[in-house]
Amino acid sequence: MGKFVFADPHIPFLFEKVRKLLAHTYLRVEAQNFSNTLFDTDNMSVIRGGSMKLRNAITSVGTLLGTRATRVRVGAEAAVFRMGSADDALVCMKEARQLLAREAPEFTIALATATADTDALGIDKTAAAVRWTQGRSARLVVPAPAKTLEICPLTRVRPADTAFDGEPPILSSSAATRKRDGQDLKQKFYTSEVGPELADGLQLVNDLQELSKAGPYPAIDGKMAVLSMDGNSFGKIGASLKGEDSRHFDQHLKSLRKRLLTRILNFMTESKVLPRERARAGRLRLEVLLWAGDEFQLIVPAWLGVPLLQEVFAETSTWRAGAGADSDPLTLSAGLLICSHKMPIHRALHLAEQIQLRAKSKAKLGPVPVNAWDYLVLESLDYPATMNIDQFWQLRLPPGSAPIPLLACDNYPEKLAVLKRALEEADSRRKVYACAQLIADPDAPHKVETGEWQQSSEGTAVHQAVSALLPTAAAQAPQMAWLHLRELWDYILPRPKKAPAPAEEVR
């Protein structure tokens, strides 16, 4: 077929003129260079303060723009707005820069505009514009000249020129400000998200050692669970909404986040649990590092990682994009890293995010995204910083045998109880480990004996219970259930400390 030619040569120009008239101008505000501005320390108060300060600054931009802009997407680190005109965008960009310089001077934050026909295209084009400016900008805010040669002990790169609360050690002004915010804004965060009824009187641990140590499970004491969660195509779904659902999508997400955090806090304050399981000296073993838009990062003790994640999925199973029952479901992908509390927090968060992205690759394969998660259990701190998750499994398993991410489990407590009974009746942790070993070494000497146990009623019951508790996001060899059980056994069925035997009566 030949190329179509307009009879009137002016028509293409008219089409282009109409397209430009119908196009919108989008403004993006995005924080960058987190390794130099947020994760330049392992001090939890400093990281928490920086994260919350950045979240509040991004939110303040939306408040500043008010009715002059429509919120397209607002997250913890970036926001995109649809402006009334290109002139409005330039004026608002100038005002936003001034606001951010006052409220978040420690951060490198890029602002860019782009013209697009749709919200989805506006998100992509402004993202490209911001990426282009990133390579042309400083990677950190250069501190003011200082009269000292001392280096901040928390960031190790900035001059130590500020006394924190008037006492040693002397910190950089950036670390001191963020640390103070990490202490002051923590309570305000919970009050703003869930309301004073639930937040008042809430006490939380201050560091990862306090969070993970002195629990009721000595075998995994000192380990933490780092959870990274992200929405599946929330931006695309939001851009496709019409009418009231479209206008109220951002407020709708805020309501869903409130419900989710309320459920998490109710889970953490549940009374019918072992002493010191979810709180220590009255302080909840919970750290929230990211909570905005469709992005969440939490840290809890290792023994709470899987049950808390399933609690999250139970809450999000009813999430919809709009008010109608036929609205698109809103689902999450999650990465769960179980590791020592001594692991550098920036590495732990990066790994958890990589695990989450691996889960997302399976969560979005079907016609409708699903709640999915993946995990990694590190027994030591020697995980290479440059190794990815697939390479990790390649070192432990035959080619092509890496476990597939998992789906959310319906009725998790009930199915966990079924697995617990099956394991008690089988009474053989050694056989479960032998089953998992056959994946890496199919010709192991115990192959015949282990295969017979797998076919027994006890082995079959355990396998069925594990498969129901930890369903995979795609078809995979049935024996992978044994690997999941071996990796997660101590964290889904932790063994409490044995009570001391009663002293014999002296006669």
XYZ file of C-alpha atoms in Angstrom:
507
model
C 0.000 0.000 0.000
C 1.364 3.426 -0.940
C 1.940 6.259 1.462
C -1.210 8.236 2.311
C -1.052 11.853 1.115
C -3.433 14.588 2.289
C -5.251 16.335 -0.541
C -4.806 19.663 1.256
C -1.167 20.229 2.305
C -2.332 22.408 5.232
C -4.158 19.542 6.966
C -1.045 17.978 8.600
C -0.152 21.346 10.088
C -3.697 21.755 11.401
C -3.556 18.321 13.013
C -0.264 19.209 14.705
C -1.677 22.526 15.905
C -4.753 20.813 17.364
C -2.562 18.176 19.034
C -0.477 20.868 20.714
C -3.617 22.662 21.885
C -4.908 19.447 23.457
C -1.557 18.526 25.033
C -0.778 19.232 28.682
C 2.347 20.466 30.414
C 3.659 18.198 33.182
C 5.956 19.085 36.056
C 8.105 16.467 37.794
C 9.843 16.903 41.138
C 12.298 14.086 41.928
C 14.970 13.528 44.553
C 18.206 11.979 43.288
C 21.560 10.580 44.382
C 20.308 8.796 47.491
C 23.657 7.143 48.157
C 25.089 10.604 48.839
C 22.094 12.299 50.424
C 20.054 9.663 52.262
C 22.064 6.453 52.637
C 25.394 8.111 53.386
C 25.222 6.665 56.912
C 24.147 3.543 58.803
C 22.622 5.488 61.687
C 18.899 4.682 61.712
C 17.797 7.995 63.203
C 19.643 9.899 60.469
C 18.221 7.702 57.691
C 14.712 7.862 59.145
C 14.930 11.627 59.514
C 16.149 12.085 55.959
C 13.448 9.815 54.553
C 10.642 11.540 56.451
C 11.991 14.997 55.713
C 12.137 14.208 52.003
C 8.633 12.729 52.067
C 7.272 15.852 53.735
C 9.068 18.119 51.253
C 7.607 16.303 48.233
C 4.152 16.458 49.817
C 4.602 20.176 50.513
C 5.134 20.841 46.814
C 1.668 19.432 46.111
C 0.222 21.669 48.824
C 2.053 24.680 47.373
C 0.683 24.110 43.869
C -2.853 23.662 45.176
C -5.548 24.128 42.527
C -3.008 25.260 39.941
C -2.059 21.640 39.310
C -3.606 18.177 39.203
C -1.716 15.432 40.993
C -0.855 12.631 38.591
C 1.420 10.662 40.885
C 2.879 11.544 44.279
C 5.379 9.213 45.927
C 8.010 9.386 48.623
C 10.798 10.470 46.292
C 9.046 11.968 43.266
C 5.825 13.628 42.173
C 4.297 14.454 38.787
C 1.702 17.182 38.294
C -0.443 18.173 35.303
C -0.276 21.951 34.957
C -2.815 24.390 33.565
C -0.358 25.839 31.058
C 3.325 26.046 30.224
C 3.497 29.490 31.838
C 1.952 28.121 35.038
C 4.528 25.341 35.027
C 7.451 27.786 34.904
C 6.051 29.916 37.717
C 5.296 26.855 39.846
C 8.728 25.372 39.173
C 10.374 28.520 40.514
C 8.190 28.502 43.631
C 8.818 24.778 44.184
C 12.588 25.287 43.979
C 12.422 27.972 46.641
C 10.276 25.752 48.875
C 12.599 22.755 48.533
C 15.660 24.895 49.240
C 14.060 25.827 52.572
C 12.575 22.464 53.575
C 15.122 19.973 52.189
C 18.429 21.766 51.605
C 20.429 18.553 52.146
C 18.973 16.839 49.072
C 19.654 17.124 45.356
C 16.196 17.498 43.837
C 15.586 17.887 40.108
C 12.616 19.661 38.527
C 11.656 19.348 34.868
C 8.693 19.968 32.575
C 7.475 18.235 29.429
C 4.482 18.390 27.111
C 2.444 15.234 26.510
C -0.980 14.092 25.340
C -1.609 11.665 28.221
C -0.664 11.310 31.873
C 1.268 8.104 31.181
C 3.325 9.836 28.497
C 3.781 12.852 30.755
C 5.247 10.609 33.461
C 7.687 9.041 30.992
C 8.764 12.279 29.300
C 9.383 14.150 32.543
C 11.330 11.150 33.866
C 13.567 11.294 30.794
C 14.058 15.038 31.262
C 15.049 14.561 34.898
C 17.512 11.783 34.004
C 19.148 14.091 31.486
C 19.631 16.819 34.074
C 20.995 14.363 36.654
C 24.198 13.775 34.723
C 24.783 17.523 34.501
C 24.297 18.254 38.209
C 26.304 17.808 41.399
C 25.711 14.489 43.154
C 25.463 16.088 46.580
C 24.856 19.495 48.074
C 28.272 20.946 48.859
C 28.395 21.889 52.557
C 29.237 25.414 53.618
C 32.897 26.168 54.397
C 33.836 24.979 57.873
C 36.574 26.038 60.280
C 37.410 22.476 61.257
C 39.308 19.542 59.830
C 37.232 17.033 61.796
C 35.053 14.636 59.783
C 31.467 13.780 60.711
C 31.548 10.310 62.353
C 28.138 9.390 60.905
C 28.541 10.365 57.237
C 32.385 10.195 57.050
C 32.510 12.757 54.224
C 31.129 16.020 55.603
C 32.901 18.352 58.045
C 31.919 17.950 61.692
C 30.824 21.471 62.566
C 27.570 21.050 64.544
C 26.990 19.869 68.103
C 23.979 17.572 68.359
C 21.787 18.795 71.218
C 24.796 20.642 72.564
C 26.746 17.453 73.319
C 29.553 15.489 71.638
C 30.090 13.959 69.200
C 30.245 16.859 66.793
C 28.344 16.026 63.582
C 27.917 17.602 60.189
C 25.011 20.032 59.997
C 23.257 17.664 57.559
C 23.558 14.631 59.866
C 22.570 16.647 62.947
C 19.458 18.028 61.240
C 18.399 14.644 59.906
C 19.041 12.897 63.219
C 16.927 15.454 65.066
C 14.180 15.058 62.465
C 14.417 11.283 62.795
C 13.553 11.602 66.465
C 11.009 14.417 66.198
C 9.110 13.382 63.063
C 8.624 9.704 63.931
C 5.619 10.275 66.174
C 4.212 12.940 63.845
C 4.358 10.471 60.960
C 2.128 7.936 62.697
C -0.267 10.624 63.889
C -0.644 12.058 60.380
C -1.098 8.635 58.774
C -3.428 6.808 61.185
C -4.711 9.528 63.505
C -4.087 10.294 67.182
C -6.445 7.577 68.452
C -4.000 4.855 67.415
C -0.754 6.825 67.367
C -0.897 8.522 70.770
C 1.271 6.720 73.276
C 2.906 4.605 70.579
C 6.518 3.778 71.413
C 9.010 2.258 68.983
C 12.567 0.961 69.172
C 15.374 3.348 68.291
C 17.880 1.136 66.480
C 18.220 -2.196 64.697
C 19.944 -3.932 67.597
C 17.055 -3.092 69.904
C 14.654 -4.190 67.159
C 16.205 -7.609 66.555
C 17.832 -8.708 69.836
C 16.509 -10.232 73.073
C 13.513 -11.875 71.444
C 11.856 -15.162 72.380
C 13.602 -17.163 69.610
C 17.325 -17.610 70.403
C 18.211 -19.424 67.153
C 17.454 -16.329 65.066
C 18.151 -13.623 67.633
C 19.835 -10.570 66.138
C 18.382 -11.069 62.673
C 16.088 -8.633 60.924
C 13.607 -8.793 58.053
C 13.826 -5.950 55.538
C 10.644 -5.525 53.491
C 10.565 -3.542 50.253
C 7.133 -3.241 48.605
C 6.007 -1.460 45.468
C 2.708 -1.162 43.623
C 2.218 -3.028 40.354
C 1.452 -0.500 37.595
C -0.319 1.948 39.916
C 0.679 4.838 37.647
C -0.665 3.144 34.524
C -3.888 2.155 36.273
C -4.357 5.652 37.681
C -3.782 7.237 34.268
C -6.506 5.030 32.751
C -9.186 6.101 35.240
C -12.022 8.417 34.241
C -14.272 10.906 36.009
C -14.466 10.858 39.799
C -12.130 7.872 40.133
C -9.421 9.759 38.231
C -9.791 12.992 40.225
C -9.754 11.228 43.589
C -7.144 8.529 42.901
C -4.407 10.190 44.960
C -6.767 10.666 47.910
C -7.971 7.088 47.472
C -4.389 5.810 47.777
C -3.949 7.867 50.936
C -7.004 6.162 52.426
C -5.649 2.724 51.471
C -2.281 3.526 53.052
C -4.021 4.530 56.275
C -5.891 1.228 56.379
C -2.696 -0.701 55.710
C -0.641 1.038 58.396
C -3.515 0.638 60.853
C -3.525 -3.104 60.188
C 0.242 -3.310 60.613
C 0.097 -1.497 63.951
C -2.760 -3.706 65.131
C -0.667 -6.740 64.166
C 2.344 -5.396 66.051
C 0.299 -4.628 69.174
C -1.583 -7.939 69.248
C -1.651 -9.235 72.800
C -1.899 -13.019 72.317
C 1.763 -13.561 71.429
C 4.908 -14.573 73.273
C 6.520 -11.956 75.513
C 9.090 -9.809 73.649
C 7.950 -11.156 70.265
C 6.611 -7.881 68.868
C 7.715 -5.354 71.465
C 10.703 -4.881 73.726
C 10.235 -3.040 77.009
C 6.986 -1.643 75.641
C 8.542 -0.410 72.375
C 7.345 -1.920 69.097
C 9.948 -3.777 67.052
C 9.080 -1.825 63.893
C 10.926 0.631 61.674
C 9.206 2.435 58.775
C 11.700 3.993 56.365
C 9.490 4.669 53.352
C 5.734 5.196 53.254
C 4.265 7.225 50.389
C 2.482 6.717 47.098
C 2.716 3.002 46.376
C 6.172 2.507 47.920
C 6.852 1.012 51.336
C 9.972 -0.052 53.237
C 9.716 -1.679 56.660
C 12.079 -3.445 59.033
C 10.946 -5.932 61.687
C 12.618 -8.845 63.510
C 13.347 -11.848 61.301
C 10.607 -13.919 62.945
C 7.950 -11.369 61.933
C 8.961 -10.892 58.285
C 6.802 -13.549 56.617
C 3.727 -13.239 58.884
C 3.713 -9.444 58.579
C 4.038 -9.659 54.801
C 1.078 -12.038 54.639
C -0.854 -9.594 56.832
C -0.089 -6.872 54.273
C -1.300 -9.080 51.427
C -4.486 -9.917 53.335
C -5.216 -6.190 53.553
C -4.351 -5.395 49.932
C -6.370 -8.331 48.567
C -9.443 -6.056 48.603
C -7.768 -2.990 47.095
C -9.368 -1.582 43.944
C -8.459 1.430 41.816
C -11.940 2.922 42.040
C -15.190 2.739 43.940
C -16.771 0.083 41.726
C -16.376 -3.621 42.437
C -15.273 -4.109 38.819
C -12.395 -1.609 39.136
C -8.874 -2.841 38.476
C -7.251 -4.549 41.474
C -4.299 -2.795 43.070
C -1.560 -5.283 43.935
C 1.933 -5.194 45.398
C 5.255 -6.839 44.687
C 7.407 -7.439 47.744
C 11.000 -8.359 48.469
C 11.920 -9.898 51.827
C 15.546 -9.961 52.944
C 16.419 -11.803 56.143
C 19.883 -10.936 57.404
C 21.953 -9.866 60.401
C 21.086 -6.515 61.948
C 24.766 -5.642 61.486
C 24.493 -5.642 57.700
C 24.980 -2.082 56.349
C 21.468 -0.742 55.982
C 21.979 0.772 52.526
C 23.105 -2.632 51.226
C 20.185 -4.380 52.911
C 17.653 -1.960 51.428
C 19.225 -2.244 47.976
C 19.083 -6.041 48.132
C 15.469 -5.999 49.312
C 14.584 -3.748 46.386
C 16.308 -6.106 43.928
C 14.348 -9.023 45.400
C 11.151 -6.995 45.021
C 11.911 -6.315 41.351
C 12.395 -10.043 40.816
C 8.937 -10.656 42.271
C 7.468 -7.897 40.104
C 8.710 -9.640 36.954
C 6.337 -12.524 37.756
C 3.528 -10.480 39.316
C 2.868 -8.672 36.023
C 3.039 -11.650 33.660
C -0.687 -12.434 33.618
C -3.569 -10.346 32.273
C -4.056 -8.887 35.768
C -1.159 -8.180 38.186
C -1.174 -10.240 41.384
C 0.312 -9.907 44.864
C 3.693 -11.640 44.678
C 6.848 -11.816 46.758
C 10.341 -13.192 46.770
C 12.881 -13.667 49.537
C 16.524 -14.201 50.337
C 17.944 -15.564 53.586
C 21.542 -14.583 54.341
C 23.204 -16.485 57.147
C 26.290 -14.259 57.138
C 27.516 -10.849 55.985
C 29.660 -12.156 53.125
C 27.136 -11.584 50.314
C 29.142 -9.889 47.505
C 27.961 -6.341 46.877
C 28.080 -6.830 43.090
C 26.238 -10.175 42.969
C 22.596 -10.229 41.866
C 19.938 -12.609 43.154
C 20.025 -14.980 40.180
C 23.808 -15.323 40.478
C 23.363 -16.173 44.151
C 21.069 -19.081 43.297
C 23.309 -20.225 40.428
C 26.087 -20.835 42.936
C 23.807 -23.020 45.060
C 21.617 -24.828 42.517
C 21.923 -26.399 39.047
C 21.366 -24.091 36.028
C 17.741 -23.124 35.564
C 16.762 -24.215 39.087
C 16.463 -20.824 40.774
C 13.218 -20.658 42.755
C 10.326 -18.730 41.241
C 8.766 -15.908 43.300
C 5.781 -16.748 45.455
C 2.158 -15.660 45.597
C 0.275 -14.337 48.594
C -1.251 -17.041 50.782
C -4.961 -16.986 51.588
C -5.726 -17.794 55.252
C -2.046 -17.816 56.202
C -2.499 -18.596 59.946
C -4.752 -21.569 59.178
C -2.402 -23.034 56.567
C 0.603 -22.451 58.815
C -1.139 -24.487 61.523
C -1.676 -27.312 59.002
C 2.033 -27.321 58.144
C 2.996 -27.288 61.809
C 0.845 -30.364 62.505
C 2.248 -32.182 59.474
C 5.823 -31.491 60.567
C 5.112 -32.600 64.130
C 3.702 -35.885 62.855
C 6.615 -36.403 60.463
C 9.105 -35.421 63.193
C 12.050 -35.275 60.829
C 13.784 -32.017 60.016
C 16.676 -34.074 58.667
C 14.475 -35.613 55.962
C 13.176 -32.214 54.875
C 16.748 -30.984 54.498
C 17.640 -34.139 52.572
C 14.748 -33.470 50.175
C 16.040 -29.952 49.538
C 19.575 -31.244 49.013
C 18.390 -33.465 46.152
C 17.619 -30.326 44.128
C 21.299 -29.381 44.083
C 22.560 -32.994 43.997
C 19.969 -35.345 42.413
C 22.327 -38.338 42.745
C 23.105 -37.932 46.434
C 23.627 -41.212 48.373
C 20.368 -40.732 50.267
C 18.356 -40.403 47.041
C 16.421 -43.690 47.373
C 15.677 -43.369 51.077
C 14.600 -39.745 50.697
C 12.433 -40.525 47.673
C 10.607 -43.218 49.628
C 9.909 -40.789 52.462
C 8.589 -38.198 50.006
C 6.055 -40.762 48.760
C 4.987 -41.759 52.271
C 1.852 -40.351 53.871
C 3.948 -38.192 56.188
C 6.101 -36.780 53.387
C 3.079 -36.175 51.160
C 1.264 -34.320 53.944
C 4.244 -32.034 54.555
C 4.693 -31.322 50.841
C 1.025 -30.486 50.355
C 1.046 -28.194 53.378
C 4.162 -26.333 52.193
C 2.784 -25.945 48.663
C -0.440 -24.466 50.045
C 1.396 -22.096 52.380
C 3.995 -20.955 49.824
C 2.344 -21.116 46.373
C 4.566 -20.177 43.426
C 3.765 -17.437 40.918
C 4.335 -19.830 38.000
C 4.696 -23.547 37.371
C 7.888 -25.054 38.770
C 9.182 -28.469 39.747
C 7.271 -29.741 42.825
C 10.468 -30.442 44.761
C 11.159 -26.692 45.029
C 8.684 -26.655 47.922
C 11.340 -28.465 49.975
C 13.821 -25.677 49.268
C 11.361 -23.018 50.434
C 10.696 -24.964 53.626
C 14.386 -25.423 54.358
C 15.141 -21.733 53.787
C 12.183 -20.343 55.742
C 11.558 -22.978 58.437
C 13.186 -21.011 61.273
C 11.300 -17.853 60.286
C 7.773 -19.193 59.816
C 7.953 -21.703 62.676
C 10.616 -20.293 65.010
C 11.471 -22.320 68.091
C 10.919 -20.422 71.345
C 13.372 -20.541 74.180
C 12.719 -23.521 76.407
C 11.469 -22.740 79.870
C 13.934 -23.787 82.589
C 13.100 -27.057 84.284
C 11.570 -26.650 87.743
C 14.039 -27.099 90.572
C 13.755 -30.324 92.516
C 12.314 -30.015 95.979
C 14.951 -30.352 98.680
C 14.020 -32.972 101.257
